[in-house]
Amino acid sequence: MMNSSNATLLDGRIAAQAVGVAFRKLDPRLLFRNPVMFVTAIVALLTSLIFVRDLVQGADVLLTGQIAAWLWFTVLFANFAEAVAEGRGKAQAASLRRTRTETMARKLASIEATACESVAAASLRAGDLVLVEAGDTIPGDGEVVDGIATVNESAITGESAPVIRESGGDRSAVTGGTLVVSDRIVVRITANPGESFLDRMIALVEGAKRQKTPNEIALTILLVGMTIIFLLVTVTLQGFALYTGFLIPVVFLVALLVTLIPTTIGGLLSAIGIAGMDRLVKFNVIAKSGRAVEAAGDIDVLLLDKTGTITLGNRQAAEFLPLTGVQEHELAEAALLSSLADETPEGRSIVALARQRAGIALPADRSGMVFVAFTAQTRMSGVDLGDRRIRKGAVDRMRAWMEEQASIGPAQGRELTGLVERVARSGGTPLVVADGRRLLGVIYLKDIVKPGIRERFATLRQMGIRTVMITGDNPLTAAAIAAEAGVDDFLAEATPELKLERIRQYQAEGRLVAMCGDGSNDAPALAQADVGVAMNTGTQAAREAGNMVDLDSDPTKLIEIVMIGKQLLMSRGALTTFSIANDVAKYFAIIPALFVAAYPPLQALNIMALHSPASAILSAIIFNALVIIFLIPLALKGVRYRPAPAASLLARNLLLYGLGGLVVPFLGIKLIDLAVTALGLV
Amino acid sequence: MTADGILQILFTLALLALLTPLFGGYMARVFAGERTWLSPLVGPVERGLYRLAGIDPAKEQHWTSYTLALLAFNLLGLLLLYAVLRLQGWLPLNPAGLGAVSPDLAFNTAISFTSNTNWQAYGGESTLSYFSQMVGLTVQNFVSAATGFAVAVALIRGFARRSGRTVGNFWADLVRATLYVLLPLAFVSAIFLVWQGVPQNFGAYVSANTLEGAQQILAQGPVASQIAIKQLGSNGGGFFNVNSAHPYENTTALSNLIQTLYLLLLASALVYSFGRMVKDTRQGWALWAAMSIMLVTGIGVTYWAEAQGNPAIAALGVNDTASESNSGGNMEGKEVRFGTALSSLWAVSTTAASNGSVNAMHDSFTPIGGLVPMANIMLGEVIFGGVGAGLYGMLVFVILAVFIAGLMVGRTPEYLGKKIEAKEIKLALLAVLVYPVCILGGAALTAVIPSALASVANAGPHGLSEILYAYASGTGNNGSAFAGFNANTLYHNSMIGLAMLLGRFAVIVPTLAIAGSLVTKKTLPASAGTFPTHGGLFIGLLIATIVIVGGLTFFPALALGPIAEHLSLQAGTLFGAIP
């Protein structure tokens, strides 16, 4: 189970491995991916060469040696940060991989075929058919094309109760590594080796094939630009020094360069990205790309299905509302009889209510009863008892049915309309019950809004995210539930086409839309949405269309996903700001140190009262290296995110990372200066 | 600092604030192509010009054709001006009989005026004929300013339009800026200046006897018409060598007030137009506030430094205490008529604004007093800045500020509903990089090439300040100078010419590319999750970004220049002139 693998922030074992990896990452081909660190490594190499030259010539190399060492440390610390993030990812990946034990698969030539061939699961390709029976492990991601089975998916989701998987319908997708508990199914494999969700996720959390996300690319460009600017600053400074009549030692210029270029954020950037993916996995969400996670932070509109997300699973029958002249008992009996053939939870709740409320017994003898089963198309069910034709169903359906039998009297019609509207306005769903030509009354199906959901929507509103409830209910019912749950908007009588159209409409307005879905008919909308989260219990079509899969199949998790996306961006922004703000203090350490010999009055700029030029430069470079180590936990954990309007988030973060970034290095450099002086390192 | 001085400064700034929405609202209408009260008069001329040139002003251009049109137009103007200067001896209106301008100086001057810099490596009255000044320079004063407007307006459209393709029509923007904004205002102002006593004639130079009995040549010419546009169009190229310190170029207290106001007027108004054009005047006012805060701070520092005077001179027993008859402070290189207050106000405004005209010699300011103008230029002249150029420069900084800090609210950064992504960052950095490359690169080369270094007039840190100022002024298209520096050499004419060229067009092209990229984007509706860009927080953030990015780039060089000079002066160390 993945939740158990929550490694502590700096697990000793991971850290120990990361140290080794940090050295291996000195490979120039790997370093080149990170321009800031590449420049740092080059100047570290240059300084080392100077160190060797001076050593050979017998010059004083104490300072040069230390600077060279700290420059290498800077690169290593950055590599270490990345290695730790990857290490934690690998730990996650290992637990993901454990679910994919090497199994054998029974490959079928066709659905009808009876003979099967035993092959290694790893050799299966998309399109292959395999037979899986009780006790077998499903060999790969796929879709049930024949049969029905209960499957234990605890290996993936941590949920121990087995679930039903069957061909057709919305519960046809199966995941490799899960266990069939009963029955037999034929599965069509949908992923080639190495391309399954798990494989993709493993690659993402390990950081091996990590593609930079759009925002990360933009930030890298900024960092490269700043590096170029500071290269220019440093190189030209030698010219100005020459004019002034002295030469700045190359080692000092190097120190200036490395302290100015944004090594802090440059060193931690990829660690932040990897850790973001990692956090997502901990929430049992698999993302197909980092881009999707980043997009989640930008979401403006959340489309949420009402059922299961906003309201507690299924509607429950709550009340029988008879028309004038009809006894409640009579209505309850008809409701019970007509619902016997309705196996939906709603149907069962009607039967239960009739038994409890009206004390009606289930008919012992069902001979002579011809049942009309409930279907999604007819949206009604019933029973024929000789001449009696008892029916219950959705209002429009029942009206149509009644019209076929006989016209409804105007008074009855008005009364029915009144009852229906009363139910709808209070957020319930009305079902109409009739016995042949006789209209009996209305069943009140109540929708129960999940406790605490209102507060969550209020939070989202604070974050600037609009919530839209999607429901098949009529507009009146939808409006009532929307008001009770506190969503901003709703889409009533939703069809897949309407959903898609609504998403496109929001996108045309420039909004980014997230939604979750599970059914095949959700696939177009999931693909259209900027962030589409498919439920793991859903169809393979839905899982392919979305860009994330929630292993727990919990629609409210969209909210967490959005927060993780935001946290990812915030962490980058905060550390960039911190990195740039740090430069101010470094200037006040290094500039007087470089120039005080030429212009003694420049000592006035040494506001930290650092001991000597040598100690000032060394302290700045040590601070620059150590700050990377100190910020690794922040990079891995992410900047704290509390839902709040952007203005207050900005104010808080600017204060913390902007102002903090200005002040902290003054203190840090001063302390290090005291230390290196006391230790006699300069 | 005197109460008088402070009052004069505040009065000028208050006037600026009052006129900003007035002119800005008008300009917003002009650039939207709407009817204005000048339309009955100017409309026929405008339409006539379009017909003559075969241009359909309603036909909008993609950013690439907009840029090509702009570059082609400027290249032609450059070549024409070069030809006029080289052929000066054969051209009319040359009563002083001045000969052809040397190739390198003509190259430098032609770039200088097409790039809206007006760096003057020559002395106006001793080098250029009336024809060169009027047909050559004054024409460029108009169209280079109009070019700046065009770029800014195209960028504004990039922000304001949603999912568009085109950024406007360059020819229409150019013509409208010239006909509706620059020409009428310059015309009225020239007449005003004539009333104030500024010459406007084609007369020969006048010979006069001074009180001491010496002979003096008094230069004449069509001065007023050039002064009006030099101030309005953030050009700054004076008719006379000493620019607006010359009593003919800046005659009275009233002319000084109007000219100071004009340094900033149109740039300031355009910021308001920006707010109007993006349909949210708060956005315009936020940028305006950021600019004003930096301007007022700069004026305060310079005025304070100048009012303090020079301790080395005071030590010689010179009375620099302010009194009824003595403005006090550091009066070297200043007009007695203007004193330290109005000289400081002008110096800081002219460098904030990319104008570059002067009414006092910046070279003679105290180190800190001179540091502020230099820093203004190095920060990119975004404190109101050149007409158009200031606003688009500021918007480039806004893009950077919004990107760095905007991430901290947990969304892809956006400004005015447009997402700031890799492409915009790349282009913004290209524009920003021009400054360190040209200023630091150019100055460092000068510092190490002995023949180039010979142009420096002073030893020690002040010499470095002169070099830095020259290349900053060229790159920033400012045009003012630490005038001790002898810029009229083959080397500096060429290098500063190059710096001016890059400082202008290597910024304009990426800026227009940003406009082209932004205009295609959807406009995201604002929500509580959007980081607001009109409040005090944003203003502070923007200022901090400009000061820190600029400061980090130039602080080391400045430490060896004005800062070392200031600290040495306080410590009593003097460096003297190069013998």
PDB file of N, CA and C in Angstrom, chain A residues 215 218-219 221-222 229 232-233 236-237 240 243 297-298 300 462-464 507-512 566 569-570 573-574 577 583 587 595 599 602 645-646 650 653, chain B residues 162 403 405 407-412 419 422 429 433 437 440 443-444 448 453 460-461 463-464 522-525 527-531 552-553 556 560 564 567:
ATOM      1  N   ASN A 215       5.953  26.074 -17.097  1.00  0.00           N
ATOM      2  CA  ASN A 215       6.342  27.107 -16.167  1.00  0.00           C
ATOM      3  C   ASN A 215       7.795  26.983 -15.742  1.00  0.00           C
ATOM      4  N   ALA A 218       9.908  28.444 -18.437  1.00  0.00           N
ATOM      5  CA  ALA A 218       9.945  29.905 -18.370  1.00  0.00           C
ATOM      6  C   ALA A 218      10.891  30.353 -17.259  1.00  0.00           C
ATOM      7  N   LEU A 219      10.801  29.681 -16.137  1.00  0.00           N
ATOM      8  CA  LEU A 219      11.646  30.064 -15.008  1.00  0.00           C
ATOM      9  C   LEU A 219      13.122  29.799 -15.330  1.00  0.00           C
ATOM     10  N   ILE A 221      14.467  29.923 -18.195  1.00  0.00           N
ATOM     11  CA  ILE A 221      14.908  30.992 -19.098  1.00  0.00           C
ATOM     12  C   ILE A 221      15.280  32.230 -18.289  1.00  0.00           C
ATOM     13  N   LEU A 222      14.436  32.546 -17.312  1.00  0.00           N
ATOM     14  CA  LEU A 222      14.732  33.710 -16.469  1.00  0.00           C
ATOM     15  C   LEU A 222      16.077  33.526 -15.766  1.00  0.00           C
ATOM     16  N   ILE A 229      23.426  38.041 -17.352  1.00  0.00           N
ATOM     17  CA  ILE A 229      23.626  39.411 -16.855  1.00  0.00           C
ATOM     18  C   ILE A 229      24.798  39.437 -15.872  1.00  0.00           C
ATOM     19  N   LEU A 232      28.161  39.129 -17.406  1.00  0.00           N
ATOM     20  CA  LEU A 232      28.572  40.422 -17.964  1.00  0.00           C
ATOM     21  C   LEU A 232      29.078  41.351 -16.869  1.00  0.00           C
ATOM     22  N   VAL A 233      28.318  41.374 -15.764  1.00  0.00           N
ATOM     23  CA  VAL A 233      28.705  42.244 -14.651  1.00  0.00           C
ATOM     24  C   VAL A 233      30.115  41.892 -14.185  1.00  0.00           C
ATOM     25  N   THR A 236      32.970  42.561 -17.003  1.00  0.00           N
ATOM     26  CA  THR A 236      33.266  43.980 -17.229  1.00  0.00           C
ATOM     27  C   THR A 236      33.885  44.622 -15.996  1.00  0.00           C
ATOM     28  N   LEU A 237      33.596  44.046 -14.845  1.00  0.00           N
ATOM     29  CA  LEU A 237      34.129  44.643 -13.620  1.00  0.00           C
ATOM     30  C   LEU A 237      35.657  44.653 -13.642  1.00  0.00           C
ATOM     31  N   PHE A 240      36.737  47.742 -15.323  1.00  0.00           N
ATOM     32  CA  PHE A 240      36.652  48.939 -14.481  1.00  0.00           C
ATOM     33  C   PHE A 240      37.750  48.942 -13.423  1.00  0.00           C
ATOM     34  N   TYR A 243      40.884  50.143 -15.049  1.00  0.00           N
ATOM     35  CA  TYR A 243      40.854  51.603 -15.141  1.00  0.00           C
ATOM     36  C   TYR A 243      41.295  52.201 -13.815  1.00  0.00           C
ATOM     37  N   GLY A 297      -2.929  24.048 -10.776  1.00  0.00           N
ATOM     38  CA  GLY A 297      -2.800  25.261  -9.968  1.00  0.00           C
ATOM     39  C   GLY A 297      -3.499  26.455 -10.584  1.00  0.00           C
ATOM     40  N   ASP A 298      -3.713  26.390 -11.888  1.00  0.00           N
ATOM     41  CA  ASP A 298      -4.299  27.531 -12.603  1.00  0.00           C
ATOM     42  C   ASP A 298      -5.805  27.451 -12.756  1.00  0.00           C
ATOM     43  N   ASP A 300      -9.648  27.637 -12.835  1.00  0.00           N
ATOM     44  CA  ASP A 300     -10.630  28.660 -12.470  1.00  0.00           C
ATOM     45  C   ASP A 300     -11.989  28.051 -12.164  1.00  0.00           C
ATOM     46  N   GLN A 462     -12.654  31.378  -2.109  1.00  0.00           N
ATOM     47  CA  GLN A 462     -11.570  32.249  -1.640  1.00  0.00           C
ATOM     48  C   GLN A 462     -10.351  32.157  -2.541  1.00  0.00           C
ATOM     49  N   MET A 463     -10.119  30.947  -3.046  1.00  0.00           N
ATOM     50  CA  MET A 463      -8.971  30.750  -3.922  1.00  0.00           C
ATOM     51  C   MET A 463      -9.250  31.277  -5.319  1.00  0.00           C
ATOM     52  N   GLY A 464     -10.473  31.736  -5.537  1.00  0.00           N
ATOM     53  CA  GLY A 464     -10.814  32.264  -6.843  1.00  0.00           C
ATOM     54  C   GLY A 464     -11.289  31.194  -7.805  1.00  0.00           C
ATOM     55  N   GLN A 507     -13.925  27.676 -21.466  1.00  0.00           N
ATOM     56  CA  GLN A 507     -12.588  27.845 -22.033  1.00  0.00           C
ATOM     57  C   GLN A 507     -12.547  29.023 -22.997  1.00  0.00           C
ATOM     58  N   ALA A 508     -13.641  29.234 -23.721  1.00  0.00           N
ATOM     59  CA  ALA A 508     -13.687  30.375 -24.635  1.00  0.00           C
ATOM     60  C   ALA A 508     -13.616  31.677 -23.860  1.00  0.00           C
ATOM     61  N   GLU A 509     -14.148  31.653 -22.637  1.00  0.00           N
ATOM     62  CA  GLU A 509     -14.063  32.850 -21.787  1.00  0.00           C
ATOM     63  C   GLU A 509     -12.674  33.004 -21.201  1.00  0.00           C
ATOM     64  N   GLY A 510     -11.802  32.056 -21.487  1.00  0.00           N
ATOM     65  CA  GLY A 510     -10.426  32.150 -21.004  1.00  0.00           C
ATOM     66  C   GLY A 510     -10.219  31.422 -19.688  1.00  0.00           C
ATOM     67  N   ARG A 511     -11.200  30.670 -19.253  1.00  0.00           N
ATOM     68  CA  ARG A 511     -11.025  29.973 -17.972  1.00  0.00           C
ATOM     69  C   ARG A 511     -10.414  28.598 -18.168  1.00  0.00           C
ATOM     70  N   LEU A 512      -9.730  28.138 -17.137  1.00  0.00           N
ATOM     71  CA  LEU A 512      -9.205  26.780 -17.160  1.00  0.00           C
ATOM     72  C   LEU A 512     -10.131  25.893 -16.352  1.00  0.00           C
ATOM     73  N   LYS A 566      -0.873  24.423  -6.999  1.00  0.00           N
ATOM     74  CA  LYS A 566      -0.562  25.784  -6.556  1.00  0.00           C
ATOM     75  C   LYS A 566       0.703  25.801  -5.710  1.00  0.00           C
ATOM     76  N   LEU A 569       3.856  25.796  -7.834  1.00  0.00           N
ATOM     77  CA  LEU A 569       4.221  27.082  -8.414  1.00  0.00           C
ATOM     78  C   LEU A 569       4.723  28.037  -7.340  1.00  0.00           C
ATOM     79  N   MET A 570       4.050  28.005  -6.191  1.00  0.00           N
ATOM     80  CA  MET A 570       4.435  28.923  -5.110  1.00  0.00           C
ATOM     81  C   MET A 570       5.846  28.641  -4.626  1.00  0.00           C
ATOM     82  N   GLY A 573       8.245  30.154  -7.043  1.00  0.00           N
ATOM     83  CA  GLY A 573       8.257  31.610  -6.957  1.00  0.00           C
ATOM     84  C   GLY A 573       8.956  32.082  -5.699  1.00  0.00           C
ATOM     85  N   ALA A 574       8.648  31.432  -4.584  1.00  0.00           N
ATOM     86  CA  ALA A 574       9.198  31.860  -3.297  1.00  0.00           C
ATOM     87  C   ALA A 574      10.722  31.717  -3.306  1.00  0.00           C
ATOM     88  N   THR A 577      12.373  34.348  -5.599  1.00  0.00           N
ATOM     89  CA  THR A 577      12.406  35.643  -4.938  1.00  0.00           C
ATOM     90  C   THR A 577      13.490  35.669  -3.867  1.00  0.00           C
ATOM     91  N   ASP A 583      20.985  38.441  -3.126  1.00  0.00           N
ATOM     92  CA  ASP A 583      22.128  39.073  -3.786  1.00  0.00           C
ATOM     93  C   ASP A 583      22.504  40.419  -3.171  1.00  0.00           C
ATOM     94  N   TYR A 587      26.329  41.507  -2.214  1.00  0.00           N
ATOM     95  CA  TYR A 587      27.044  42.672  -2.733  1.00  0.00           C
ATOM     96  C   TYR A 587      27.734  43.424  -1.603  1.00  0.00           C
ATOM     97  N   PHE A 595      37.188  46.182  -3.464  1.00  0.00           N
ATOM     98  CA  PHE A 595      37.656  47.509  -3.855  1.00  0.00           C
ATOM     99  C   PHE A 595      38.299  48.317  -2.743  1.00  0.00           C
ATOM    100  N   TYR A 599      40.143  52.004  -3.067  1.00  0.00           N
ATOM    101  CA  TYR A 599      39.512  53.173  -2.461  1.00  0.00           C
ATOM    102  C   TYR A 599      39.199  52.860  -1.002  1.00  0.00           C
ATOM    103  N   LEU A 602      35.728  53.117   0.678  1.00  0.00           N
ATOM    104  CA  LEU A 602      34.652  52.161   0.369  1.00  0.00           C
ATOM    105  C   LEU A 602      34.392  51.192   1.519  1.00  0.00           C
ATOM    106  N   PRO A 645      -7.200  34.558  -0.708  1.00  0.00           N
ATOM    107  CA  PRO A 645      -7.132  35.348  -1.939  1.00  0.00           C
ATOM    108  C   PRO A 645      -5.677  35.623  -2.321  1.00  0.00           C
ATOM    109  N   ALA A 646      -5.455  35.789  -3.617  1.00  0.00           N
ATOM    110  CA  ALA A 646      -4.102  35.969  -4.122  1.00  0.00           C
ATOM    111  C   ALA A 646      -3.392  37.135  -3.448  1.00  0.00           C
ATOM    112  N   LEU A 650       0.179  36.786  -1.630  1.00  0.00           N
ATOM    113  CA  LEU A 650       1.338  37.499  -2.142  1.00  0.00           C
ATOM    114  C   LEU A 650       1.982  38.317  -1.029  1.00  0.00           C
ATOM    115  N   ASN A 653       3.851  35.937   1.294  1.00  0.00           N
ATOM    116  CA  ASN A 653       5.054  35.354   0.725  1.00  0.00           C
ATOM    117  C   ASN A 653       6.129  36.390   0.416  1.00  0.00           C
TER     118      ASN A 653
ATOM    119  N   ARG B 162      -8.293  40.528 -27.004  1.00  0.00           N
ATOM    120  CA  ARG B 162      -8.341  39.105 -26.644  1.00  0.00           C
ATOM    121  C   ARG B 162      -8.359  38.266 -27.902  1.00  0.00           C
ATOM    122  N   PHE B 403       6.113  37.929 -13.201  1.00  0.00           N
ATOM    123  CA  PHE B 403       6.521  36.527 -13.327  1.00  0.00           C
ATOM    124  C   PHE B 403       7.189  36.032 -12.044  1.00  0.00           C
ATOM    125  N   ALA B 405       7.211  37.297  -8.921  1.00  0.00           N
ATOM    126  CA  ALA B 405       6.397  37.296  -7.709  1.00  0.00           C
ATOM    127  C   ALA B 405       5.062  36.615  -7.926  1.00  0.00           C
ATOM    128  N   LEU B 407       4.315  33.954  -9.367  1.00  0.00           N
ATOM    129  CA  LEU B 407       4.329  32.525  -9.072  1.00  0.00           C
ATOM    130  C   LEU B 407       3.961  32.278  -7.613  1.00  0.00           C
ATOM    131  N   MET B 408       4.280  33.269  -6.771  1.00  0.00           N
ATOM    132  CA  MET B 408       4.070  33.071  -5.335  1.00  0.00           C
ATOM    133  C   MET B 408       2.596  33.038  -4.939  1.00  0.00           C
ATOM    134  N   VAL B 409       1.679  33.336  -5.866  1.00  0.00           N
ATOM    135  CA  VAL B 409       0.270  33.161  -5.517  1.00  0.00           C
ATOM    136  C   VAL B 409      -0.237  31.821  -6.017  1.00  0.00           C
ATOM    137  N   GLY B 410       0.655  31.034  -6.613  1.00  0.00           N
ATOM    138  CA  GLY B 410       0.264  29.682  -6.984  1.00  0.00           C
ATOM    139  C   GLY B 410      -0.489  29.577  -8.289  1.00  0.00           C
ATOM    140  N   ARG B 411      -0.232  30.481  -9.194  1.00  0.00           N
ATOM    141  CA  ARG B 411      -0.829  30.381 -10.525  1.00  0.00           C
ATOM    142  C   ARG B 411       0.202  30.759 -11.557  1.00  0.00           C
ATOM    143  N   THR B 412      -0.013  30.333 -12.786  1.00  0.00           N
ATOM    144  CA  THR B 412       0.830  30.828 -13.857  1.00  0.00           C
ATOM    145  C   THR B 412       0.655  32.341 -13.878  1.00  0.00           C
ATOM    146  N   LYS B 419      -1.581  35.545 -19.848  1.00  0.00           N
ATOM    147  CA  LYS B 419      -0.591  34.691 -19.193  1.00  0.00           C
ATOM    148  C   LYS B 419       0.817  35.069 -19.619  1.00  0.00           C
ATOM    149  N   ALA B 422       6.830  31.268 -21.133  1.00  0.00           N
ATOM    150  CA  ALA B 422       8.244  31.210 -21.516  1.00  0.00           C
ATOM    151  C   ALA B 422       8.590  32.208 -22.619  1.00  0.00           C
ATOM    152  N   LEU B 429      13.603  39.307 -21.446  1.00  0.00           N
ATOM    153  CA  LEU B 429      15.016  39.249 -21.059  1.00  0.00           C
ATOM    154  C   LEU B 429      15.912  39.760 -22.183  1.00  0.00           C
ATOM    155  N   LEU B 433      18.474  42.625 -21.510  1.00  0.00           N
ATOM    156  CA  LEU B 433      19.909  42.326 -21.654  1.00  0.00           C
ATOM    157  C   LEU B 433      20.668  43.386 -22.433  1.00  0.00           C
ATOM    158  N   VAL B 437      24.727  44.691 -21.719  1.00  0.00           N
ATOM    159  CA  VAL B 437      25.661  44.438 -22.822  1.00  0.00           C
ATOM    160  C   VAL B 437      26.254  45.751 -23.308  1.00  0.00           C
ATOM    161  N   LEU B 440      27.630  48.225 -19.827  1.00  0.00           N
ATOM    162  CA  LEU B 440      28.812  47.680 -19.151  1.00  0.00           C
ATOM    163  C   LEU B 440      29.870  47.296 -20.170  1.00  0.00           C
ATOM    164  N   ALA B 443      31.378  50.515 -21.758  1.00  0.00           N
ATOM    165  CA  ALA B 443      32.201  51.252 -20.789  1.00  0.00           C
ATOM    166  C   ALA B 443      33.469  50.473 -20.455  1.00  0.00           C
ATOM    167  N   ALA B 444      33.360  49.154 -20.325  1.00  0.00           N
ATOM    168  CA  ALA B 444      34.538  48.367 -19.970  1.00  0.00           C
ATOM    169  C   ALA B 444      35.575  48.399 -21.094  1.00  0.00           C
ATOM    170  N   VAL B 448      39.573  49.922 -20.969  1.00  0.00           N
ATOM    171  CA  VAL B 448      40.813  49.170 -21.196  1.00  0.00           C
ATOM    172  C   VAL B 448      41.507  49.543 -22.506  1.00  0.00           C
ATOM    173  N   LEU B 453      40.226  55.711 -23.936  1.00  0.00           N
ATOM    174  CA  LEU B 453      40.294  56.285 -22.592  1.00  0.00           C
ATOM    175  C   LEU B 453      40.747  57.740 -22.627  1.00  0.00           C
ATOM    176  N   GLY B 460      40.647  59.418 -11.677  1.00  0.00           N
ATOM    177  CA  GLY B 460      39.949  58.783 -10.560  1.00  0.00           C
ATOM    178  C   GLY B 460      38.540  58.353 -10.905  1.00  0.00           C
ATOM    179  N   PRO B 461      37.722  58.143  -9.873  1.00  0.00           N
ATOM    180  CA  PRO B 461      36.392  57.588 -10.098  1.00  0.00           C
ATOM    181  C   PRO B 461      35.521  58.461 -10.990  1.00  0.00           C
ATOM    182  N   GLY B 463      36.299  59.965 -13.643  1.00  0.00           N
ATOM    183  CA  GLY B 463      36.557  59.588 -15.034  1.00  0.00           C
ATOM    184  C   GLY B 463      35.718  58.386 -15.425  1.00  0.00           C
ATOM    185  N   LEU B 464      35.647  57.410 -14.520  1.00  0.00           N
ATOM    186  CA  LEU B 464      34.840  56.221 -14.798  1.00  0.00           C
ATOM    187  C   LEU B 464      33.363  56.593 -14.916  1.00  0.00           C
ATOM    188  N   LYS B 522      -5.830  34.429 -24.951  1.00  0.00           N
ATOM    189  CA  LYS B 522      -7.128  34.724 -24.369  1.00  0.00           C
ATOM    190  C   LYS B 522      -6.939  35.639 -23.169  1.00  0.00           C
ATOM    191  N   THR B 523      -7.967  36.411 -22.858  1.00  0.00           N
ATOM    192  CA  THR B 523      -7.921  37.215 -21.652  1.00  0.00           C
ATOM    193  C   THR B 523      -8.614  36.440 -20.542  1.00  0.00           C
ATOM    194  N   LEU B 524      -7.870  36.125 -19.495  1.00  0.00           N
ATOM    195  CA  LEU B 524      -8.473  35.377 -18.402  1.00  0.00           C
ATOM    196  C   LEU B 524      -9.240  36.332 -17.514  1.00  0.00           C
ATOM    197  N   PRO B 525     -10.463  35.967 -17.169  1.00  0.00           N
ATOM    198  CA  PRO B 525     -11.213  36.853 -16.283  1.00  0.00           C
ATOM    199  C   PRO B 525     -10.554  36.882 -14.896  1.00  0.00           C
ATOM    200  N   SER B 527     -10.197  36.905 -10.904  1.00  0.00           N
ATOM    201  CA  SER B 527     -10.940  36.300  -9.801  1.00  0.00           C
ATOM    202  C   SER B 527     -10.149  36.561  -8.524  1.00  0.00           C
ATOM    203  N   ALA B 528     -10.637  36.000  -7.420  1.00  0.00           N
ATOM    204  CA  ALA B 528      -9.913  36.189  -6.165  1.00  0.00           C
ATOM    205  C   ALA B 528      -8.542  35.531  -6.228  1.00  0.00           C
ATOM    206  N   GLY B 529      -8.373  34.595  -7.167  1.00  0.00           N
ATOM    207  CA  GLY B 529      -7.092  33.912  -7.310  1.00  0.00           C
ATOM    208  C   GLY B 529      -6.100  34.696  -8.146  1.00  0.00           C
ATOM    209  N   THR B 530      -6.570  35.784  -8.752  1.00  0.00           N
ATOM    210  CA  THR B 530      -5.687  36.588  -9.586  1.00  0.00           C
ATOM    211  C   THR B 530      -4.969  37.593  -8.716  1.00  0.00           C
ATOM    212  N   PHE B 531      -3.689  37.751  -9.007  1.00  0.00           N
ATOM    213  CA  PHE B 531      -2.927  38.669  -8.188  1.00  0.00           C
ATOM    214  C   PHE B 531      -3.198  40.083  -8.681  1.00  0.00           C
ATOM    215  N   LEU B 552      21.389  45.384  -9.050  1.00  0.00           N
ATOM    216  CA  LEU B 552      22.323  44.266  -9.073  1.00  0.00           C
ATOM    217  C   LEU B 552      23.221  44.347 -10.296  1.00  0.00           C
ATOM    218  N   THR B 553      22.659  44.850 -11.400  1.00  0.00           N
ATOM    219  CA  THR B 553      23.439  44.905 -12.631  1.00  0.00           C
ATOM    220  C   THR B 553      24.521  45.982 -12.570  1.00  0.00           C
ATOM    221  N   PRO B 556      28.132  47.236  -8.917  1.00  0.00           N
ATOM    222  CA  PRO B 556      29.599  47.151  -8.853  1.00  0.00           C
ATOM    223  C   PRO B 556      30.283  48.282  -9.623  1.00  0.00           C
ATOM    224  N   LEU B 560      32.585  51.754  -8.096  1.00  0.00           N
ATOM    225  CA  LEU B 560      33.897  52.261  -8.477  1.00  0.00           C
ATOM    226  C   LEU B 560      33.816  53.661  -9.060  1.00  0.00           C
ATOM    227  N   ALA B 564      32.433  55.578  -5.023  1.00  0.00           N
ATOM    228  CA  ALA B 564      33.818  55.768  -4.562  1.00  0.00           C
ATOM    229  C   ALA B 564      34.169  57.251  -4.526  1.00  0.00           C
ATOM    230  N   LEU B 567      32.439  58.867  -1.429  1.00  0.00           N
ATOM    231  CA  LEU B 567      33.070  58.510  -0.152  1.00  0.00           C
ATOM    232  C   LEU B 567      34.467  59.135  -0.053  1.00  0.00           C
TER     233      LEU B 567
END
